[in-house]
GROMACS .gro file of C-alpha atoms in nm:
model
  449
    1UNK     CA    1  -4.460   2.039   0.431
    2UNK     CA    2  -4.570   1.691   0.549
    3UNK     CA    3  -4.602   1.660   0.977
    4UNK     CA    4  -4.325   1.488   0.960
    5UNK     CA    5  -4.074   1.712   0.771
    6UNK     CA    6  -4.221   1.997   0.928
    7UNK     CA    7  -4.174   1.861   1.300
    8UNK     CA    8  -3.825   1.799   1.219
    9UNK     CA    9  -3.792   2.127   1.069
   10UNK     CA   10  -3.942   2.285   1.351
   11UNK     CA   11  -3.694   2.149   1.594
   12UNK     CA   12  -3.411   2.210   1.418
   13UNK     CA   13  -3.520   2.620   1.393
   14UNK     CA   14  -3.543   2.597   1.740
   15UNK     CA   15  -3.223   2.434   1.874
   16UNK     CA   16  -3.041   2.599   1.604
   17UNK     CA   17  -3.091   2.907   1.798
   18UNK     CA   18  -3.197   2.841   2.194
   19UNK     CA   19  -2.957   2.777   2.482
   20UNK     CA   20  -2.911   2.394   2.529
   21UNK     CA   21  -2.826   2.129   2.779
   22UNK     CA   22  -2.534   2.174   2.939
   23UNK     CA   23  -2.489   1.767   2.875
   24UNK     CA   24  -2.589   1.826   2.458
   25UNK     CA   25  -2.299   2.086   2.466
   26UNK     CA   26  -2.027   1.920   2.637
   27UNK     CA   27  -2.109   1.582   2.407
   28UNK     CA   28  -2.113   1.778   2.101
   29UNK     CA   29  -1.723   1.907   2.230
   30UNK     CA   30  -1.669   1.529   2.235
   31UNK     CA   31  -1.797   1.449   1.894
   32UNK     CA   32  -1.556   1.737   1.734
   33UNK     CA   33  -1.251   1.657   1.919
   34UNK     CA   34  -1.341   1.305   1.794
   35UNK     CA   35  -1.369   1.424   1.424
   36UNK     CA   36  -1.049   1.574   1.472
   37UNK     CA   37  -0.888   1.311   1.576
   38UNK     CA   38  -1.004   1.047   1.296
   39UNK     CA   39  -0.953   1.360   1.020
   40UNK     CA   40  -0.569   1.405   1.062
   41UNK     CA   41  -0.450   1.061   0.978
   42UNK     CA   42  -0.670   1.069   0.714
   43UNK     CA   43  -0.531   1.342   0.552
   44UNK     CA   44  -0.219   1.135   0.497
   45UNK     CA   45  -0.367   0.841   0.299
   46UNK     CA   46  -0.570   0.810   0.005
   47UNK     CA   47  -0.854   0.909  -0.061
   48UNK     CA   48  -0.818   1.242   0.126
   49UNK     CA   49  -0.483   1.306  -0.081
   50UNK     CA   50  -0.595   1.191  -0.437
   51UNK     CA   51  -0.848   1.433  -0.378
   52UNK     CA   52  -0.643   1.720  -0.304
   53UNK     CA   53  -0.484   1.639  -0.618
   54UNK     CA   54  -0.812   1.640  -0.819
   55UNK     CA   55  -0.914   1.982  -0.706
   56UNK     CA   56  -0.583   2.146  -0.706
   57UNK     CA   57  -0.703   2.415  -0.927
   58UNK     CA   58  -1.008   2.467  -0.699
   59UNK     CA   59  -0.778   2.518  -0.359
   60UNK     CA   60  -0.692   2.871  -0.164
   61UNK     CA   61  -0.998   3.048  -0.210
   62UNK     CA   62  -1.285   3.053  -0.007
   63UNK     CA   63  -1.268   3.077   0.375
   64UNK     CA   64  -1.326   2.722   0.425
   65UNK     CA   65  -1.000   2.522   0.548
   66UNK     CA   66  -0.898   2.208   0.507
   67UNK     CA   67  -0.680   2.117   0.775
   68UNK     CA   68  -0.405   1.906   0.739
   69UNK     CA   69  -0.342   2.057   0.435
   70UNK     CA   70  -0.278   2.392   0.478
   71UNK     CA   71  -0.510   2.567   0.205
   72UNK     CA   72  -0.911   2.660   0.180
   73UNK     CA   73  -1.190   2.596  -0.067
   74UNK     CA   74  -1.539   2.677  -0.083
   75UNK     CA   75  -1.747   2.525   0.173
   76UNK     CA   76  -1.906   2.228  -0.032
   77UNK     CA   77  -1.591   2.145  -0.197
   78UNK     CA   78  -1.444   2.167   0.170
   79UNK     CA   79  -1.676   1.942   0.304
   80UNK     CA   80  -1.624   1.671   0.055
   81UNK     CA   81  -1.266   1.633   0.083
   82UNK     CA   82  -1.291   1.692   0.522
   83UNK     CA   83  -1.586   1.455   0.503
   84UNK     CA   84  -1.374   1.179   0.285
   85UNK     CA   85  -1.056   1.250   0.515
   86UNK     CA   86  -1.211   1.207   0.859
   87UNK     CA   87  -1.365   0.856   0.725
   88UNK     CA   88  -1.042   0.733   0.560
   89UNK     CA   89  -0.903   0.542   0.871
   90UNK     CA   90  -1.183   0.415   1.046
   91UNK     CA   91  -1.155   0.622   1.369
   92UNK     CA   92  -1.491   0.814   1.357
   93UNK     CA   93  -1.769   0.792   1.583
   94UNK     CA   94  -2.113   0.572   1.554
   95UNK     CA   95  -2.455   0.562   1.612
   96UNK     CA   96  -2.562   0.215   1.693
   97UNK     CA   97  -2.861   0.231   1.681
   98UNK     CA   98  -2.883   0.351   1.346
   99UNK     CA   99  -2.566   0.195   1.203
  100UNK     CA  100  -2.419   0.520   1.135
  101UNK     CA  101  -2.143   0.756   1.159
  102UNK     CA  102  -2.289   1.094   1.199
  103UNK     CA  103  -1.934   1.278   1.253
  104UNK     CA  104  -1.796   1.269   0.913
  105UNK     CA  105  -2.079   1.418   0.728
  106UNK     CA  106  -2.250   1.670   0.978
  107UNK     CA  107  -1.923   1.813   1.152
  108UNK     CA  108  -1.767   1.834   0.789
  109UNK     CA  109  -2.006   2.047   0.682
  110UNK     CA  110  -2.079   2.264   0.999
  111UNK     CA  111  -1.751   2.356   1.017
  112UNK     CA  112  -1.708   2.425   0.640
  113UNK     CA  113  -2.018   2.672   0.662
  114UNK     CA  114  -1.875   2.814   1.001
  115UNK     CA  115  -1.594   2.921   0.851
  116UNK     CA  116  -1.728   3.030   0.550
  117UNK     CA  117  -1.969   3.250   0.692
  118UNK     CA  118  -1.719   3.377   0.981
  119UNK     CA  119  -1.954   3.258   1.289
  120UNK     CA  120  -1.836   3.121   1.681
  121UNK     CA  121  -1.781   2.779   1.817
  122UNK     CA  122  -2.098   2.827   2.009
  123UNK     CA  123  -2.262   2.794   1.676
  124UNK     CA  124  -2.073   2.545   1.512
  125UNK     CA  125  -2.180   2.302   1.793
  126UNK     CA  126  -2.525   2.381   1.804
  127UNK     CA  127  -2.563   2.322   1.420
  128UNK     CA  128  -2.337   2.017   1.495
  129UNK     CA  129  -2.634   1.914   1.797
  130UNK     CA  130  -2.936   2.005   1.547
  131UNK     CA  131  -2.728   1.765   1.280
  132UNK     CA  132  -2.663   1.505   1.497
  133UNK     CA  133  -3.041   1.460   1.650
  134UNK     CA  134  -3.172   1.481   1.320
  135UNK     CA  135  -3.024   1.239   1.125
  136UNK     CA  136  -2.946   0.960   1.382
  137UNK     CA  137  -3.374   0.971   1.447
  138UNK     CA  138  -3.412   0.948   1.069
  139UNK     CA  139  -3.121   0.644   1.044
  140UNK     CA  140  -3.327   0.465   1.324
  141UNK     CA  141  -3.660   0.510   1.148
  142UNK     CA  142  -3.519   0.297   0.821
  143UNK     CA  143  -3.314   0.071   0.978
  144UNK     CA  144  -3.253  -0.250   0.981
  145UNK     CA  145  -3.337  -0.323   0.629
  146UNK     CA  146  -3.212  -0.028   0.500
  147UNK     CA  147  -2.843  -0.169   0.556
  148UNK     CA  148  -2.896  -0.462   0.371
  149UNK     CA  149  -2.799  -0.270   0.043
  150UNK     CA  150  -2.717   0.140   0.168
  151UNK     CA  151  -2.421   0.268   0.352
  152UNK     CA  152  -2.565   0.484   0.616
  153UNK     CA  153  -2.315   0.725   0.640
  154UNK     CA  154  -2.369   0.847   0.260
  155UNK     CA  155  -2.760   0.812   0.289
  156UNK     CA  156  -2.889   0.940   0.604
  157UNK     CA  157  -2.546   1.154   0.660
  158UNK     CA  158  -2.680   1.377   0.433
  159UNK     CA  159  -2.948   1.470   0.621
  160UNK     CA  160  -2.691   1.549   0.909
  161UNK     CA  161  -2.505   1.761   0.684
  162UNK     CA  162  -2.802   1.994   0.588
  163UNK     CA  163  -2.945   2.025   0.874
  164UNK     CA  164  -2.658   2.158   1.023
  165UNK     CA  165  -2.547   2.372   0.735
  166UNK     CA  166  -2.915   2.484   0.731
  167UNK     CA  167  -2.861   2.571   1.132
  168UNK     CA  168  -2.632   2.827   1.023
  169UNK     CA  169  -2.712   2.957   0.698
  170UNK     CA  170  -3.062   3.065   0.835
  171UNK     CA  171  -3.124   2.964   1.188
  172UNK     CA  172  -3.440   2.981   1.300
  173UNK     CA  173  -3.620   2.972   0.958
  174UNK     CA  174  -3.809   2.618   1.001
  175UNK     CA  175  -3.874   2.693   0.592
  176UNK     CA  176  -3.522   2.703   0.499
  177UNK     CA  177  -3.441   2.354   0.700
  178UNK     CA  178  -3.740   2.187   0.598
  179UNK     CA  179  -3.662   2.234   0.235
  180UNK     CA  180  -3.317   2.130   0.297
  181UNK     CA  181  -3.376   1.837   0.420
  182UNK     CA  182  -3.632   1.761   0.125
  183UNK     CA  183  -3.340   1.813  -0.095
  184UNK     CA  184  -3.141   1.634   0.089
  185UNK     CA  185  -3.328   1.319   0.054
  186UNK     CA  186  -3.317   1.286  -0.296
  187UNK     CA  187  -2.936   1.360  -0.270
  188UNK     CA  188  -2.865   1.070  -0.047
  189UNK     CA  189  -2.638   0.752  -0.203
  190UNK     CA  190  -2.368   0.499  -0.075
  191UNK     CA  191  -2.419   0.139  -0.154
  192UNK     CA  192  -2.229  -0.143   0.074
  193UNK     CA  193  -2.070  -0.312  -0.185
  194UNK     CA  194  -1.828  -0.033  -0.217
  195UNK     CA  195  -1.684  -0.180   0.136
  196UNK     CA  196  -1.691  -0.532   0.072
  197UNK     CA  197  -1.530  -0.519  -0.155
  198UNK     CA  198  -1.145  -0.332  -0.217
  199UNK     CA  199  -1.158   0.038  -0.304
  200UNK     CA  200  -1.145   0.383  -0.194
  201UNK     CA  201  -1.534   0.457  -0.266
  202UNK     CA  202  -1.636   0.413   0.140
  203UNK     CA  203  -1.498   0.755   0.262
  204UNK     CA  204  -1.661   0.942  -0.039
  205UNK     CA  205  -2.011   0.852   0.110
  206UNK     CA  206  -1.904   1.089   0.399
  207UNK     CA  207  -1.756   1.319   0.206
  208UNK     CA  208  -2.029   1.297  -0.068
  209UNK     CA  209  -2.294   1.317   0.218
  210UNK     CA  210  -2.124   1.608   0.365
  211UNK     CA  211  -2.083   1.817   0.015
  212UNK     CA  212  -2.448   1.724  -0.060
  213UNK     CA  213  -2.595   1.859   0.269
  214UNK     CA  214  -2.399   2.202   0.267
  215UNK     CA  215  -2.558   2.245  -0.137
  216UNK     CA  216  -2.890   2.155  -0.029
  217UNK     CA  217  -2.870   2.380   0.238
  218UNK     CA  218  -2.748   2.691   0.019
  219UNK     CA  219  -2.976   2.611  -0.222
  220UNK     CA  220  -3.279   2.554   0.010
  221UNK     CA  221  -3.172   2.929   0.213
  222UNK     CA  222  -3.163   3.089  -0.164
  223UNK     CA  223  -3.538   2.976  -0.217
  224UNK     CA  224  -3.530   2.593  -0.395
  225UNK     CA  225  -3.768   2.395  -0.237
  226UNK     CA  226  -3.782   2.014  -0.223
  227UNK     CA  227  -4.055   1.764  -0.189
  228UNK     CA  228  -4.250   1.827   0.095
  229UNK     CA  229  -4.373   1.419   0.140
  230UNK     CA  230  -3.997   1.267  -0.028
  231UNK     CA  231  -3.948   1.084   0.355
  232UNK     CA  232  -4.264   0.962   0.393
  233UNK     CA  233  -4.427   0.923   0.054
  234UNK     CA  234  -4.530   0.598  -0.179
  235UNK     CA  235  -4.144   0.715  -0.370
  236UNK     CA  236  -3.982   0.864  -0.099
  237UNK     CA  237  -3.668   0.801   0.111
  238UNK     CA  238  -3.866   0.521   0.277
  239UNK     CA  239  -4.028   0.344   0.039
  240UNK     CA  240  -3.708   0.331  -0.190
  241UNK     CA  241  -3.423   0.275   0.089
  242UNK     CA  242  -3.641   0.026   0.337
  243UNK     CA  243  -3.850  -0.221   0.407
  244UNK     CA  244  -4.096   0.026   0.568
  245UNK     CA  245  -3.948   0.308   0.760
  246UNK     CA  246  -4.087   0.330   1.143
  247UNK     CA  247  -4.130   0.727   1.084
  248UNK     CA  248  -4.269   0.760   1.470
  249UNK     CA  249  -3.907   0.696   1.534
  250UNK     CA  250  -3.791   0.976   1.429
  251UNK     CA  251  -3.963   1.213   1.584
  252UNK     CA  252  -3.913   1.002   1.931
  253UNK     CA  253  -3.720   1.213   2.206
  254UNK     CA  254  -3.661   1.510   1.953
  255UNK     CA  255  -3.528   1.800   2.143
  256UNK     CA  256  -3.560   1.643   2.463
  257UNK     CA  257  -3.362   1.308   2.501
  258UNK     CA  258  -3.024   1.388   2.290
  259UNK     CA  259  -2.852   1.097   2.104
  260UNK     CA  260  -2.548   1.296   2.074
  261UNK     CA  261  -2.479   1.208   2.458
  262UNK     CA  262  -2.533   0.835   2.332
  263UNK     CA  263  -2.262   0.808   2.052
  264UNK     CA  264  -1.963   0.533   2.008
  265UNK     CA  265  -1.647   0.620   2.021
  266UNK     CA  266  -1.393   0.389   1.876
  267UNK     CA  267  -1.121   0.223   2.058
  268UNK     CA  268  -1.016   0.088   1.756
  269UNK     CA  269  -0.905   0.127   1.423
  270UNK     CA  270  -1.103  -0.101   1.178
  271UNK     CA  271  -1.452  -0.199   1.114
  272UNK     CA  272  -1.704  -0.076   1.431
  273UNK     CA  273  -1.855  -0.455   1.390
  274UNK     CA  274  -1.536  -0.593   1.467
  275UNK     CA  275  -1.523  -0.391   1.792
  276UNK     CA  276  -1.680  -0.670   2.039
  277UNK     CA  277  -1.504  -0.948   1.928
  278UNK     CA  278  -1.168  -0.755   1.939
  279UNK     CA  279  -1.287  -0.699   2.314
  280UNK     CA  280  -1.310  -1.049   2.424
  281UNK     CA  281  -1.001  -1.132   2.238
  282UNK     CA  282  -0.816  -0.892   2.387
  283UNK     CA  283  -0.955  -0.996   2.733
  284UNK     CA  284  -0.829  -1.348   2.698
  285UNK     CA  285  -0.505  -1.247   2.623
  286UNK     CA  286  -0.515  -1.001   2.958
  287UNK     CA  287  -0.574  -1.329   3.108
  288UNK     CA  288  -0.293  -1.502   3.014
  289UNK     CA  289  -0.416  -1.725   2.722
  290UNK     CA  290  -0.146  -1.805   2.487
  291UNK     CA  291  -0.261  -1.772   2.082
  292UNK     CA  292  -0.011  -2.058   2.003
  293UNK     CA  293  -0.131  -2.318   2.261
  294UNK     CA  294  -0.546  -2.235   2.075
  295UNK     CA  295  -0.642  -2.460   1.844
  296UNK     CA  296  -0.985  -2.320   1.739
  297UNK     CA  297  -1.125  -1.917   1.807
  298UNK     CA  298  -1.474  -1.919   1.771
  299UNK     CA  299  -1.630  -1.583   1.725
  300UNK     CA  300  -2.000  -1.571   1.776
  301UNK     CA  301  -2.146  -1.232   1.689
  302UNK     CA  302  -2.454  -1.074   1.482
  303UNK     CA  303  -2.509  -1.195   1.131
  304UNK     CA  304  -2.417  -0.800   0.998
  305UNK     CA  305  -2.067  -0.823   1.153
  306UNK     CA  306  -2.047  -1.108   0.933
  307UNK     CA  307  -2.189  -1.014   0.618
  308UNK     CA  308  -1.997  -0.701   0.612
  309UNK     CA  309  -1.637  -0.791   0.825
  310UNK     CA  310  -1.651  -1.155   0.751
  311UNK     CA  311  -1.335  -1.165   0.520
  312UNK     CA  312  -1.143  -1.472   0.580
  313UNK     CA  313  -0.871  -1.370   0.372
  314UNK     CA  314  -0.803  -0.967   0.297
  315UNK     CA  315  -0.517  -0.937   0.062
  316UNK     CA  316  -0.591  -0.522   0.149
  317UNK     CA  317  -0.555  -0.285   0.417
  318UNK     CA  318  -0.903  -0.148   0.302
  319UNK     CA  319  -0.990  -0.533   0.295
  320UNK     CA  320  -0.852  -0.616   0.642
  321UNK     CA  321  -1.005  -0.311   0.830
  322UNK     CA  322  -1.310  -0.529   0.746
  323UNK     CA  323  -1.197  -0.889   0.841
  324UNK     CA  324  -1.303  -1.017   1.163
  325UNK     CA  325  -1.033  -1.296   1.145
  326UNK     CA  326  -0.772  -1.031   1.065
  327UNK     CA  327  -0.812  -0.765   1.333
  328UNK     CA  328  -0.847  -1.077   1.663
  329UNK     CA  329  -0.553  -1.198   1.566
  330UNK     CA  330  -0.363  -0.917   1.542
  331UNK     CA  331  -0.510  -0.776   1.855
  332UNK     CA  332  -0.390  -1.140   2.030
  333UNK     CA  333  -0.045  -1.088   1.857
  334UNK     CA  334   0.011  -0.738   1.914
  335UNK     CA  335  -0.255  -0.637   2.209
  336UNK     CA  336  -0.385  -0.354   1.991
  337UNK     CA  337  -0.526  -0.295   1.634
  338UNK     CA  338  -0.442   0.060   1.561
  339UNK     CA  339  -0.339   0.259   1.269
  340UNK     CA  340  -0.027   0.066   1.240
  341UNK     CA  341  -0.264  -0.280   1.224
  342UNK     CA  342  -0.311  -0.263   0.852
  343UNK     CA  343   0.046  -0.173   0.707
  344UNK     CA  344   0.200  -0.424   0.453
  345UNK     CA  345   0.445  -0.635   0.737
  346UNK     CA  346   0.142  -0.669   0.935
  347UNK     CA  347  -0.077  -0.807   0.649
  348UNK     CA  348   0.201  -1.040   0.580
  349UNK     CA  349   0.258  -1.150   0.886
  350UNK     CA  350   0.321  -1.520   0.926
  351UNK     CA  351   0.211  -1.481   1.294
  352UNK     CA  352  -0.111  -1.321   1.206
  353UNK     CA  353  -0.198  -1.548   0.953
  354UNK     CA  354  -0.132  -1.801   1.122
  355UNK     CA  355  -0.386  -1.719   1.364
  356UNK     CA  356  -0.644  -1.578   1.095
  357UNK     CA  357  -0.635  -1.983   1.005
  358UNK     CA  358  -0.783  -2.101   1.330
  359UNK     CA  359  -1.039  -1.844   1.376
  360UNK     CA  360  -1.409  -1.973   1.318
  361UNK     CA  361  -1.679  -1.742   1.240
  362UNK     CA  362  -2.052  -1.804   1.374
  363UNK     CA  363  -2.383  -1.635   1.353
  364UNK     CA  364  -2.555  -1.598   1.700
  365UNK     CA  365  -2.935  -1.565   1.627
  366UNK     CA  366  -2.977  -1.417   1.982
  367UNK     CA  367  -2.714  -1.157   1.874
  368UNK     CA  368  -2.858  -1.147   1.582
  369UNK     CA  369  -3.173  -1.070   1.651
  370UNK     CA  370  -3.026  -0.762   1.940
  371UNK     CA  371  -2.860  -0.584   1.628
  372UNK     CA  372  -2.860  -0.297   1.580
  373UNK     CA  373  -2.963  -0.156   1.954
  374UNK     CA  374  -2.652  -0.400   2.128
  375UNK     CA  375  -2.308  -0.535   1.893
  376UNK     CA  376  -2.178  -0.813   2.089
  377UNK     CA  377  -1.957  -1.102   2.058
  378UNK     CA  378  -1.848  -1.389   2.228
  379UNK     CA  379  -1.514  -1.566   2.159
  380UNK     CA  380  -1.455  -1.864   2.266
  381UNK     CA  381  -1.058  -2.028   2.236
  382UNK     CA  382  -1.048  -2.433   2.243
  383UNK     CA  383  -0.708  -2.506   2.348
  384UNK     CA  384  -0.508  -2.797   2.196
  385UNK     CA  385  -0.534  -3.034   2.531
  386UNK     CA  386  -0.904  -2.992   2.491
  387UNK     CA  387  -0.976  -2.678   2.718
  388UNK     CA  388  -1.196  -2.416   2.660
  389UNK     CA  389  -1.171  -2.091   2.753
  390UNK     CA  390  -1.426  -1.787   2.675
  391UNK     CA  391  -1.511  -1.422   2.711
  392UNK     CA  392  -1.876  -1.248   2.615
  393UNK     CA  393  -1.843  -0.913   2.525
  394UNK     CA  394  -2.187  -0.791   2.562
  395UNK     CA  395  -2.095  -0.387   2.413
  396UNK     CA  396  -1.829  -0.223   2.307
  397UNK     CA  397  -1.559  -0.005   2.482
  398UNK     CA  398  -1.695   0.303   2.327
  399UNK     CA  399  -2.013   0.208   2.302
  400UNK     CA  400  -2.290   0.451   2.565
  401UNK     CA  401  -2.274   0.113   2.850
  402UNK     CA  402  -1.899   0.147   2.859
  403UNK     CA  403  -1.793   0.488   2.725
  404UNK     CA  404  -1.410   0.647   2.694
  405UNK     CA  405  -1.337   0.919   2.933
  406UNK     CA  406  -1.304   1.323   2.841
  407UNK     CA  407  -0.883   1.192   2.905
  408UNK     CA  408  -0.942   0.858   2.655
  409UNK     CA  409  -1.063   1.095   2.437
  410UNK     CA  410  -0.789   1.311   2.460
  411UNK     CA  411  -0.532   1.031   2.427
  412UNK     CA  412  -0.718   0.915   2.161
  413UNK     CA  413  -0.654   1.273   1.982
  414UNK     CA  414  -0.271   1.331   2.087
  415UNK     CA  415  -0.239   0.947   1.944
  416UNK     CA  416  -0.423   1.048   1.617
  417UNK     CA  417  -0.349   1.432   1.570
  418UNK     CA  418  -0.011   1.470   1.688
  419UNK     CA  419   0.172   1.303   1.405
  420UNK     CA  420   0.068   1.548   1.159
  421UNK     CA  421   0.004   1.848   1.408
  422UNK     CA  422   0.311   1.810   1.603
  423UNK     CA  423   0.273   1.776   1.986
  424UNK     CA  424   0.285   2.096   2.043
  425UNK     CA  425   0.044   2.242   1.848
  426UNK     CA  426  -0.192   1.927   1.896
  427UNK     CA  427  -0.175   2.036   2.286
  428UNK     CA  428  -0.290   2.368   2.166
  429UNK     CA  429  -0.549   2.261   1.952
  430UNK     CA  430  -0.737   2.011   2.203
  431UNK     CA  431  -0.753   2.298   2.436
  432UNK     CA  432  -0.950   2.523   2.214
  433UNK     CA  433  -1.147   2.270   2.121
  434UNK     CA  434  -1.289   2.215   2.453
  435UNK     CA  435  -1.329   2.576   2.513
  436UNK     CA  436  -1.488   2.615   2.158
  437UNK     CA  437  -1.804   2.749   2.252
  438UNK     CA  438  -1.623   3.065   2.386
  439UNK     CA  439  -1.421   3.103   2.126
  440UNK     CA  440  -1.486   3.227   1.699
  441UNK     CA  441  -1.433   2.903   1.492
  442UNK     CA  442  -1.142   3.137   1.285
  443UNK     CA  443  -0.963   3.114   1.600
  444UNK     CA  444  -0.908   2.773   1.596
  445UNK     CA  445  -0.673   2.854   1.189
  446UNK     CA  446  -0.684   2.524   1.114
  447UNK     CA  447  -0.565   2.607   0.761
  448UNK     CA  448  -0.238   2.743   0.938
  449UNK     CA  449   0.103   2.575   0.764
   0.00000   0.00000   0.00000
């Protein structure tokens, strides 16, 4: 193997296996309950449920559940349809500095290997650590060009998917994870232009990512090997996928500073770029600003948020989850955009459109230039008697500089979880789930009725 696949390889064998930090553990708890919470509203919505259809005949075998619908599959076939589902309604989690959602693909496939094979929580999360640290150093290694064309989440995600299936399937064996992730690399796919424009194709990359990662993983602990230089070489990952990957990067920190304790959590339900902008909105209207009295919003934010959540008109909710204009003014009309944001009287709303109208969209080449390492906005409302009034988000809520709580997080998953659990069982759930590394993963039955 190259230095580079092998270091990687190296420290995955090794945390797959070795006690670690007390804060790695407790974060990777976080990123699960997280996962959870973003995975059960998505089981109610397409895609997740168009492809439950499509693999009807493939459902109740294998040990691998798919909660939220009551039934197993094999683990790669589990991990597609989890991965898809827990991507659906724009809830997961995201690492800035890579532009990337790690949770959908690695956790998806962690847990449909940890089932599969019968194994504890405790080993669920470290394979969900040794994902996670992996594939976020990898994502900040290509980026920023990389997102120019490729949807992280289905490229690099599949190197967090078989690097934690690899955890498990053979922890410890450096060989079996280094080959994994060669595999991997040639697996990875998800262009952008399946999320600006309207279709179902942007939760696949997860789920794709996910299935892709468990098979390389299986197929790298049964003996295929991959290409020991496909990151680094003149046709690699790189090469193809970037402007020139900054490879030092990911090898930066590696099983000593842990990104997982660094990771977004969203406070809302749309587009992560949005996220800023929705926060200074939403702070003018705590101050009192009336929407009907503004004659202009300008939003000033990073040319990405634009390129990507700039829609000035979404006919869609898959359009609107991306539209900057959309998802202010709702949050100024309603105070919130959550999963009941995007449904058809909302889109419709004379209110909201309204509003849409007088929103302005600018690229800040300070902000700009900050992206991807800080996503900030700065909205400024011109009132119709010529007053301005403005708020400068400089993060997210979510983001590592202003985090949600272990209880945000839990409200966050009642919210989410409840409506298909039932409150009840939700409660029950959540309290496993941060006792999971005591517990088997089996115990959690999450393919109970």
């Amino acid at each position: 193997m190259s230095e580079l696949l092998s270091t990687l390889a190296a420290y995955g064998a090794r945390d797959a296996t070795r006690a670690l930090p007390e804060a790695a553990v407790h974060h990777a708890k976080r990123a699960v309950i997280d996962w959870f919470s973003a995975l059960y509203p998505g089981t109610r919505v397409a895609p997740a449920t168009n492809l439950v259809a499509a693999h009807a005949r493939e459902l109740g075998v294998g040990r691998s559940s798919l909660p939220g619908f009551a039934t197993t599959a094999f683990p790669a076939l589990a991990a597609w349809i989890n991965g898809a589902a827990s991507h659906a309604v724009e809830f997961d989690d995201i690492f800035k500095d890579a532009v990337y959602h790690p949770g959908c693909p690695t956790i998806a496939a962690a847990l449909a290997v940890a089932e599969d094979r019968g194994l504890s929580g405790a080993q669920l999360l470290q394979a969900v650590v040794v994902g996670y640290e992996i594939s976020t150093r990898i994502g900040v290694a290509v980026q920023p060009s990389h997102y120019r064309f490729f949807h992280t989440t289905g490229t690099v995600g599949t190197f967090g998917g078989a690097a934690a299936a690899a955890s498990l399937l053979a922890p410890g064996d450096a060989a079996v994870m280094g080959h994994a992730l060669a595999t991997a690399a040639t697996f990875a796919s998800g262009l952008q232009q399946a999320f600006r424009s309207d279709s179902m194709t942007k939760p696949l990359h997860a789920g794709h990512a996910a299935s892709a990662g468990v098979l390389a993983a299986q197929a790298a602990a049964a003996g295929v090997t991959g290409a020991a230089d496909v990151l680094e070489g003149s046709a690699g990952f790189g090469a193809a996928m970037s402007d020139g990957a900054h490879w030092e990067r990911a090898t930066d920190g590696l099983g000593e500073r842990y990104n997982i304790t660094r990771m977004t959590q969203k406070n809302h339900g749309c587009c992560g770029h949005a996220f800023a902008a929705i926060d200074a909105a939403l702070e003018l209207k705590a101050r009192g600003l009336d929407p009907d009295a503004v004659a202009e919003f300008e939003v000033a934010t990073y040319q990405a948020a634009l390129d990507v959540a700039g829609n000035p008109a979404p006919r869609t909710a898959a359009e609107a989850k991306f539209s900057i204009p959309f998802v202010v003014a709702h949050a100024l009309v309603h105070g919130s955009v959550r999963l009941d944001a995007f449904a058809p009287q909302r889109l419709a709303s004379p209110a909201i459109r309204s509003l849409m109208g007088r929103v302005r969209l600018v690229a800040d080449p300070a902000l700009t230039a900050a992206f991807p390492a800080q996503r900030a906005a700065r909205v400024t409302a011109t009132l119709a008697d010529g007053r301005r009034e403005e708020h400068f988000a400089p993060c997210r809520k979510g983001d590592p500089e202003a985090p949600l709580t272990d209880g945000e997080i839990d409200a966050k998953f009642a919210e989410l979880a409840a409506p298909v659990l039932g409150e009840a069982r939700a409660r029950d759930l959540l309290a496993k789930l941060w006792r999971l590394d005591g517990l088997a993963v089996a115990d959690l039955r999450l393919a109970a009725p």
